[in-house]
PDB file of C-alpha atoms in Angstrom:
ATOM      1  CA  UNK K 282      -0.074  -0.142  -0.053  1.00 84.00           C
ATOM      2  CA  UNK K 283       1.109   3.671  -1.080  1.00 91.00           C
ATOM      3  CA  UNK K 284       1.658   6.030   1.548  1.00 91.00           C
ATOM      4  CA  UNK K 285      -0.847   8.578   0.188  1.00 93.00           C
ATOM      5  CA  UNK K 286      -3.399   5.663   0.791  1.00 95.00           C
ATOM      6  CA  UNK K 287      -2.202   5.248   4.617  1.00 94.00           C
ATOM      7  CA  UNK K 288      -2.159   8.594   4.706  1.00 95.00           C
ATOM      8  CA  UNK K 289      -6.089   8.973   3.951  1.00 94.00           C
ATOM      9  CA  UNK K 290      -6.364   6.141   6.282  1.00 93.00           C
ATOM     10  CA  UNK K 291      -4.980   7.916   9.159  1.00 92.00           C
ATOM     11  CA  UNK K 292      -6.593  10.984   8.368  1.00 92.00           C
ATOM     12  CA  UNK K 293     -10.406   9.531   8.369  1.00 91.00           C
ATOM     13  CA  UNK K 294      -9.290   7.986  11.991  1.00 89.00           C
ATOM     14  CA  UNK K 295      -8.205  11.205  13.248  1.00 89.00           C
ATOM     15  CA  UNK K 296     -10.308  13.772  11.415  1.00 91.00           C
ATOM     16  CA  UNK K 297      -9.870  16.434  13.680  1.00 93.00           C
ATOM     17  CA  UNK K 298      -8.706  17.525  17.027  1.00 93.00           C
ATOM     18  CA  UNK K 299     -11.619  16.727  18.913  1.00 93.00           C
ATOM     19  CA  UNK K 300     -11.487  13.376  18.008  1.00 91.00           C
ATOM     20  CA  UNK K 301      -7.727  13.080  18.377  1.00 89.00           C
ATOM     21  CA  UNK K 302      -8.041  14.490  22.068  1.00 88.00           C
ATOM     22  CA  UNK K 303     -11.009  11.772  22.753  1.00 87.00           C
ATOM     23  CA  UNK K 304      -8.665   9.220  21.718  1.00 85.00           C
ATOM     24  CA  UNK K 305      -5.955  10.615  24.000  1.00 81.00           C
ATOM     25  CA  UNK K 306      -8.261  10.454  27.005  1.00 82.00           C
ATOM     26  CA  UNK K 307      -9.429   7.149  26.277  1.00 82.00           C
ATOM     27  CA  UNK K 308      -5.903   5.662  25.934  1.00 79.00           C
ATOM     28  CA  UNK K 309      -4.771   7.312  29.378  1.00 78.00           C
ATOM     29  CA  UNK K 310      -7.641   6.022  30.928  1.00 78.00           C
ATOM     30  CA  UNK K 311      -7.702   2.385  30.026  1.00 78.00           C
ATOM     31  CA  UNK K 312      -4.176   1.402  28.813  1.00 75.00           C
ATOM     32  CA  UNK K 313      -0.807   1.003  30.844  1.00 73.00           C
ATOM     33  CA  UNK K 314       1.342   1.508  27.966  1.00 73.00           C
ATOM     34  CA  UNK K 315       1.642   5.157  28.687  1.00 73.00           C
ATOM     35  CA  UNK K 316       3.252   4.181  31.871  1.00 73.00           C
ATOM     36  CA  UNK K 317       5.648   1.874  29.875  1.00 75.00           C
ATOM     37  CA  UNK K 318       6.304   4.435  27.294  1.00 74.00           C
ATOM     38  CA  UNK K 319       7.118   7.458  29.486  1.00 74.00           C
ATOM     39  CA  UNK K 320       9.434   5.411  31.674  1.00 75.00           C
ATOM     40  CA  UNK K 321      11.354   4.292  28.407  1.00 79.00           C
ATOM     41  CA  UNK K 322      11.584   7.692  27.114  1.00 78.00           C
ATOM     42  CA  UNK K 323      12.807   8.718  30.622  1.00 74.00           C
ATOM     43  CA  UNK K 324      15.456   6.210  31.131  1.00 76.00           C
ATOM     44  CA  UNK K 325      16.995   6.680  27.784  1.00 78.00           C
ATOM     45  CA  UNK K 326      17.279  10.118  28.647  1.00 73.00           C
ATOM     46  CA  UNK K 327      14.691  11.702  26.427  1.00 74.00           C
ATOM     47  CA  UNK K 328      14.061  14.884  28.779  1.00 64.00           C
ATOM     48  CA  UNK K 329      13.714  16.988  25.579  1.00 61.00           C
ATOM     49  CA  UNK K 330      12.411  15.829  22.170  1.00 57.00           C
ATOM     50  CA  UNK K 331      13.463  18.597  20.102  1.00 57.00           C
ATOM     51  CA  UNK K 332      16.846  18.879  20.879  1.00 58.00           C
ATOM     52  CA  UNK K 333      17.824  15.408  21.828  1.00 69.00           C
ATOM     53  CA  UNK K 334      18.389  12.358  19.300  1.00 77.00           C
ATOM     54  CA  UNK K 335      20.879   9.261  19.298  1.00 85.00           C
ATOM     55  CA  UNK K 336      23.587   9.422  16.726  1.00 89.00           C
ATOM     56  CA  UNK K 337      24.615   6.094  15.293  1.00 93.00           C
ATOM     57  CA  UNK K 338      27.494   5.543  17.493  1.00 91.00           C
ATOM     58  CA  UNK K 339      25.882   6.055  20.616  1.00 89.00           C
ATOM     59  CA  UNK K 340      23.089   4.096  19.808  1.00 90.00           C
ATOM     60  CA  UNK K 341      25.203   0.923  19.069  1.00 90.00           C
ATOM     61  CA  UNK K 342      26.980   1.503  22.238  1.00 88.00           C
ATOM     62  CA  UNK K 343      23.766   1.682  24.176  1.00 87.00           C
ATOM     63  CA  UNK K 344      22.432  -1.152  22.561  1.00 85.00           C
ATOM     64  CA  UNK K 345      25.635  -3.459  23.769  1.00 81.00           C
ATOM     65  CA  UNK K 346      26.005  -2.282  27.178  1.00 81.00           C
ATOM     66  CA  UNK K 347      22.205  -1.781  28.378  1.00 84.00           C
ATOM     67  CA  UNK K 348      20.415  -5.307  27.159  1.00 85.00           C
ATOM     68  CA  UNK K 349      17.789  -2.989  25.276  1.00 87.00           C
ATOM     69  CA  UNK K 350      16.941  -5.060  22.379  1.00 88.00           C
ATOM     70  CA  UNK K 351      16.066  -7.599  24.878  1.00 88.00           C
ATOM     71  CA  UNK K 352      14.195  -5.303  27.000  1.00 86.00           C
ATOM     72  CA  UNK K 353      11.932  -4.004  24.083  1.00 86.00           C
ATOM     73  CA  UNK K 354      11.553  -7.888  23.220  1.00 85.00           C
ATOM     74  CA  UNK K 355      10.138  -8.419  26.364  1.00 86.00           C
ATOM     75  CA  UNK K 356       7.859  -5.501  26.787  1.00 83.00           C
ATOM     76  CA  UNK K 357       6.339  -5.758  23.593  1.00 81.00           C
ATOM     77  CA  UNK K 358       6.107  -9.625  23.475  1.00 81.00           C
ATOM     78  CA  UNK K 359       7.669  -9.761  19.774  1.00 80.00           C
ATOM     79  CA  UNK K 360       8.747 -13.176  20.655  1.00 80.00           C
ATOM     80  CA  UNK K 361      12.407 -12.995  18.957  1.00 80.00           C
ATOM     81  CA  UNK K 362      14.130 -16.208  19.552  1.00 82.00           C
ATOM     82  CA  UNK K 363      17.519 -16.337  21.846  1.00 82.00           C
ATOM     83  CA  UNK K 364      19.021 -17.296  18.408  1.00 83.00           C
ATOM     84  CA  UNK K 365      17.311 -14.553  16.585  1.00 82.00           C
ATOM     85  CA  UNK K 366      18.601 -12.003  19.501  1.00 85.00           C
ATOM     86  CA  UNK K 367      22.144 -12.703  19.283  1.00 86.00           C
ATOM     87  CA  UNK K 368      21.837 -12.426  15.193  1.00 86.00           C
ATOM     88  CA  UNK K 369      20.227  -8.515  15.692  1.00 88.00           C
ATOM     89  CA  UNK K 370      22.691  -7.680  18.175  1.00 88.00           C
ATOM     90  CA  UNK K 371      25.434  -8.515  15.871  1.00 88.00           C
ATOM     91  CA  UNK K 372      23.765  -7.292  12.898  1.00 89.00           C
ATOM     92  CA  UNK K 373      22.647  -4.011  14.486  1.00 91.00           C
ATOM     93  CA  UNK K 374      26.647  -3.195  14.839  1.00 91.00           C
ATOM     94  CA  UNK K 375      27.138  -3.383  11.305  1.00 91.00           C
ATOM     95  CA  UNK K 376      24.629  -0.852  10.698  1.00 93.00           C
ATOM     96  CA  UNK K 377      26.527   2.295   9.002  1.00 93.00           C
ATOM     97  CA  UNK K 378      23.774   4.767   9.849  1.00 95.00           C
ATOM     98  CA  UNK K 379      20.700   4.756  11.531  1.00 94.00           C
ATOM     99  CA  UNK K 380      19.178   7.936  10.055  1.00 95.00           C
ATOM    100  CA  UNK K 381      19.518   5.638   6.996  1.00 96.00           C
ATOM    101  CA  UNK K 382      15.867   4.362   8.018  1.00 96.00           C
ATOM    102  CA  UNK K 383      15.377   1.701   4.996  1.00 95.00           C
ATOM    103  CA  UNK K 384      18.780  -0.025   4.988  1.00 94.00           C
ATOM    104  CA  UNK K 385      18.763   0.177   8.804  1.00 95.00           C
ATOM    105  CA  UNK K 386      15.183  -1.587   8.878  1.00 95.00           C
ATOM    106  CA  UNK K 387      16.603  -4.378   6.332  1.00 94.00           C
ATOM    107  CA  UNK K 388      18.373  -6.091   9.134  1.00 92.00           C
ATOM    108  CA  UNK K 389      15.388  -7.663  10.548  1.00 90.00           C
ATOM    109  CA  UNK K 390      14.819  -9.597   7.225  1.00 88.00           C
ATOM    110  CA  UNK K 391      14.844 -13.016   8.202  1.00 80.00           C
ATOM    111  CA  UNK K 392      16.878 -12.543  10.992  1.00 79.00           C
ATOM    112  CA  UNK K 393      15.144 -14.633  13.814  1.00 75.00           C
ATOM    113  CA  UNK K 394      15.795 -18.451  13.005  1.00 70.00           C
ATOM    114  CA  UNK K 395      13.549 -21.042  14.500  1.00 71.00           C
ATOM    115  CA  UNK K 396      14.491 -24.699  14.848  1.00 66.00           C
ATOM    116  CA  UNK K 397      11.677 -27.022  14.251  1.00 63.00           C
ATOM    117  CA  UNK K 398      11.315 -31.029  15.480  1.00 62.00           C
ATOM    118  CA  UNK K 399      11.513 -32.259  12.073  1.00 61.00           C
ATOM    119  CA  UNK K 400      15.014 -31.015  11.929  1.00 60.00           C
ATOM    120  CA  UNK K 401      14.262 -27.918   9.836  1.00 65.00           C
ATOM    121  CA  UNK K 402      14.958 -24.396  10.153  1.00 69.00           C
ATOM    122  CA  UNK K 403      12.724 -21.134   9.343  1.00 73.00           C
ATOM    123  CA  UNK K 404      14.243 -17.804   9.376  1.00 75.00           C
ATOM    124  CA  UNK K 405      11.055 -15.387  10.096  1.00 82.00           C
ATOM    125  CA  UNK K 406      11.226 -11.507   9.365  1.00 84.00           C
ATOM    126  CA  UNK K 407      10.968  -9.269  12.865  1.00 86.00           C
ATOM    127  CA  UNK K 408       9.666  -6.021  10.926  1.00 91.00           C
ATOM    128  CA  UNK K 409       7.249  -4.995  13.927  1.00 90.00           C
ATOM    129  CA  UNK K 410      10.407  -5.400  16.345  1.00 91.00           C
ATOM    130  CA  UNK K 411      12.388  -3.354  13.795  1.00 93.00           C
ATOM    131  CA  UNK K 412      10.157  -0.706  13.794  1.00 93.00           C
ATOM    132  CA  UNK K 413       9.961  -0.558  17.780  1.00 91.00           C
ATOM    133  CA  UNK K 414      13.759  -0.217  18.228  1.00 92.00           C
ATOM    134  CA  UNK K 415      14.484   2.311  15.512  1.00 94.00           C
ATOM    135  CA  UNK K 416      11.517   4.314  16.943  1.00 91.00           C
ATOM    136  CA  UNK K 417      13.571   4.204  20.445  1.00 89.00           C
ATOM    137  CA  UNK K 418      16.445   5.768  18.012  1.00 92.00           C
ATOM    138  CA  UNK K 419      14.592   8.740  16.588  1.00 90.00           C
ATOM    139  CA  UNK K 420      11.115   8.915  18.443  1.00 87.00           C
ATOM    140  CA  UNK K 421      10.213  11.845  16.621  1.00 87.00           C
ATOM    141  CA  UNK K 422      10.498  10.319  13.065  1.00 91.00           C
ATOM    142  CA  UNK K 423      10.204   6.926  13.249  1.00 93.00           C
ATOM    143  CA  UNK K 424       6.959   5.165  14.094  1.00 92.00           C
ATOM    144  CA  UNK K 425       5.862   2.036  15.593  1.00 91.00           C
ATOM    145  CA  UNK K 426       4.076  -0.489  13.050  1.00 91.00           C
ATOM    146  CA  UNK K 427       2.511  -3.814  14.838  1.00 87.00           C
ATOM    147  CA  UNK K 428      -0.622  -5.669  14.236  1.00 85.00           C
ATOM    148  CA  UNK K 429      -2.968  -3.592  16.317  1.00 85.00           C
ATOM    149  CA  UNK K 430      -2.297  -0.468  13.991  1.00 87.00           C
ATOM    150  CA  UNK K 431      -2.635  -2.472  10.925  1.00 88.00           C
ATOM    151  CA  UNK K 432      -5.545  -3.977  12.037  1.00 88.00           C
ATOM    152  CA  UNK K 433      -6.942  -0.404  12.893  1.00 86.00           C
ATOM    153  CA  UNK K 434      -6.036   0.859   9.704  1.00 89.00           C
ATOM    154  CA  UNK K 435      -6.474  -1.942   7.768  1.00 90.00           C
ATOM    155  CA  UNK K 436      -3.412  -1.761   5.740  1.00 91.00           C
ATOM    156  CA  UNK K 437      -2.556  -5.368   5.033  1.00 86.00           C
ATOM    157  CA  UNK K 438       0.358  -7.653   5.908  1.00 89.00           C
ATOM    158  CA  UNK K 439       3.444  -6.568   7.412  1.00 91.00           C
ATOM    159  CA  UNK K 440       6.553  -6.396   5.176  1.00 93.00           C
ATOM    160  CA  UNK K 441       9.395  -4.000   4.639  1.00 93.00           C
ATOM    161  CA  UNK K 442       7.737  -1.843   1.984  1.00 95.00           C
ATOM    162  CA  UNK K 443       4.846  -1.439   4.305  1.00 95.00           C
ATOM    163  CA  UNK K 444       6.898   0.092   7.070  1.00 94.00           C
ATOM    164  CA  UNK K 445       8.718   2.266   4.950  1.00 96.00           C
ATOM    165  CA  UNK K 446       5.293   3.521   3.426  1.00 96.00           C
ATOM    166  CA  UNK K 447       3.709   3.898   7.106  1.00 95.00           C
ATOM    167  CA  UNK K 448       6.548   6.070   8.240  1.00 95.00           C
ATOM    168  CA  UNK K 449       6.193   8.394   5.157  1.00 96.00           C
ATOM    169  CA  UNK K 450       2.386   8.806   5.646  1.00 95.00           C
ATOM    170  CA  UNK K 451       2.891   9.111   9.694  1.00 94.00           C
ATOM    171  CA  UNK K 452       5.376  11.793   9.056  1.00 94.00           C
ATOM    172  CA  UNK K 453       3.328  13.750   6.751  1.00 95.00           C
ATOM    173  CA  UNK K 454       0.270  13.855   8.886  1.00 94.00           C
ATOM    174  CA  UNK K 455       2.463  14.931  11.728  1.00 92.00           C
ATOM    175  CA  UNK K 456       3.595  17.579   9.865  1.00 93.00           C
ATOM    176  CA  UNK K 457       0.229  18.642   8.376  1.00 95.00           C
ATOM    177  CA  UNK K 458      -1.580  18.564  11.925  1.00 92.00           C
ATOM    178  CA  UNK K 459       1.316  20.312  13.843  1.00 90.00           C
ATOM    179  CA  UNK K 460      -1.641  22.014  15.843  1.00 91.00           C
ATOM    180  CA  UNK K 461      -3.270  18.590  17.205  1.00 89.00           C
ATOM    181  CA  UNK K 462       0.025  18.464  19.265  1.00 84.00           C
ATOM    182  CA  UNK K 463       0.017  22.057  20.315  1.00 85.00           C
ATOM    183  CA  UNK K 464      -3.365  22.024  21.400  1.00 88.00           C
ATOM    184  CA  UNK K 465      -2.875  18.626  23.243  1.00 83.00           C
ATOM    185  CA  UNK K 466      -0.307  20.407  25.256  1.00 79.00           C
ATOM    186  CA  UNK K 467      -2.850  22.946  26.336  1.00 85.00           C
ATOM    187  CA  UNK K 468      -5.496  21.058  27.241  1.00 88.00           C
ATOM    188  CA  UNK K 469      -6.891  20.876  30.704  1.00 90.00           C
ATOM    189  CA  UNK K 470      -8.601  17.843  30.244  1.00 87.00           C
ATOM    190  CA  UNK K 471      -5.350  15.728  29.001  1.00 83.00           C
ATOM    191  CA  UNK K 472      -3.576  17.678  31.697  1.00 85.00           C
ATOM    192  CA  UNK K 473      -6.251  16.528  34.488  1.00 87.00           C
ATOM    193  CA  UNK K 474      -5.783  12.782  33.422  1.00 83.00           C
ATOM    194  CA  UNK K 475      -2.045  12.894  33.331  1.00 81.00           C
ATOM    195  CA  UNK K 476      -2.315  14.696  36.856  1.00 84.00           C
ATOM    196  CA  UNK K 477      -4.367  11.607  38.120  1.00 84.00           C
ATOM    197  CA  UNK K 478      -1.551   9.264  37.003  1.00 79.00           C
ATOM    198  CA  UNK K 479       1.246  11.277  38.292  1.00 79.00           C
ATOM    199  CA  UNK K 480       2.609  11.884  34.568  1.00 76.00           C
ATOM    200  CA  UNK K 481       4.195  14.535  33.034  1.00 72.00           C
ATOM    201  CA  UNK K 482       3.475  15.879  29.172  1.00 66.00           C
ATOM    202  CA  UNK K 483       6.702  13.742  28.039  1.00 66.00           C
ATOM    203  CA  UNK K 484       5.602  12.125  24.853  1.00 70.00           C
ATOM    204  CA  UNK K 485       7.096  12.571  21.101  1.00 76.00           C
ATOM    205  CA  UNK K 486       4.665  13.776  18.493  1.00 78.00           C
ATOM    206  CA  UNK K 487       5.492  10.146  16.740  1.00 81.00           C
ATOM    207  CA  UNK K 488       4.816   8.543  19.907  1.00 74.00           C
ATOM    208  CA  UNK K 489       1.625  10.048  20.498  1.00 73.00           C
ATOM    209  CA  UNK K 490       0.348   9.506  17.183  1.00 75.00           C
ATOM    210  CA  UNK K 491       1.024   6.072  17.068  1.00 69.00           C
ATOM    211  CA  UNK K 492       0.925   4.401  19.914  1.00 57.00           C
ATOM    212  CA  UNK K 493      -1.513   6.532  21.994  1.00 52.00           C
ATOM    213  CA  UNK K 494      -4.105   7.674  19.546  1.00 52.00           C
ATOM    214  CA  UNK K 495      -4.612   4.939  17.585  1.00 56.00           C
ATOM    215  CA  UNK K 496      -4.971   1.870  19.478  1.00 55.00           C
TER     216      UNK K 496
END
């Protein structure tokens, strides 16, 4: 599916600011993942989403020394095998530039070997995990794409092309609707919900759009 078609599906789901805010409130009221997200952002050091972002060298070091791949795999239940984890960690160190999203994503192709009782081995793709890990490299520009989002938007089966086209569509939508996020920061209703949860306004735009408001 082309990014223009995906954009229209996002737009239909988030047709105006009131709908956007309603979905914000609903997420915070019924979903525990806002706690998880904010905790991960803060622990990584994203106190300032505008001026803070990993570079390739620092991200490689972070992945090696802090078991972050394993954490993401467990938190999001992406079921990467032990062999797959070792393989991905090794491949991640070979990435030349994590800002080159398409090339970085491709290391998750057939990266997850699984042995079967009949002696055969299947090397599965791990696109969903790839989008999650790359989101934490750059939360402002890299969206997460998982089965829930695909089902909600009805955009088809997961593959590398879909991840890339979805990223383009999500960034276009965020750019075209920047006022959503400015209004969100001023909303007394959202502030009240966050205050009740002892949380702060500390989410990236892409994190807000993809994880919180489309589930």
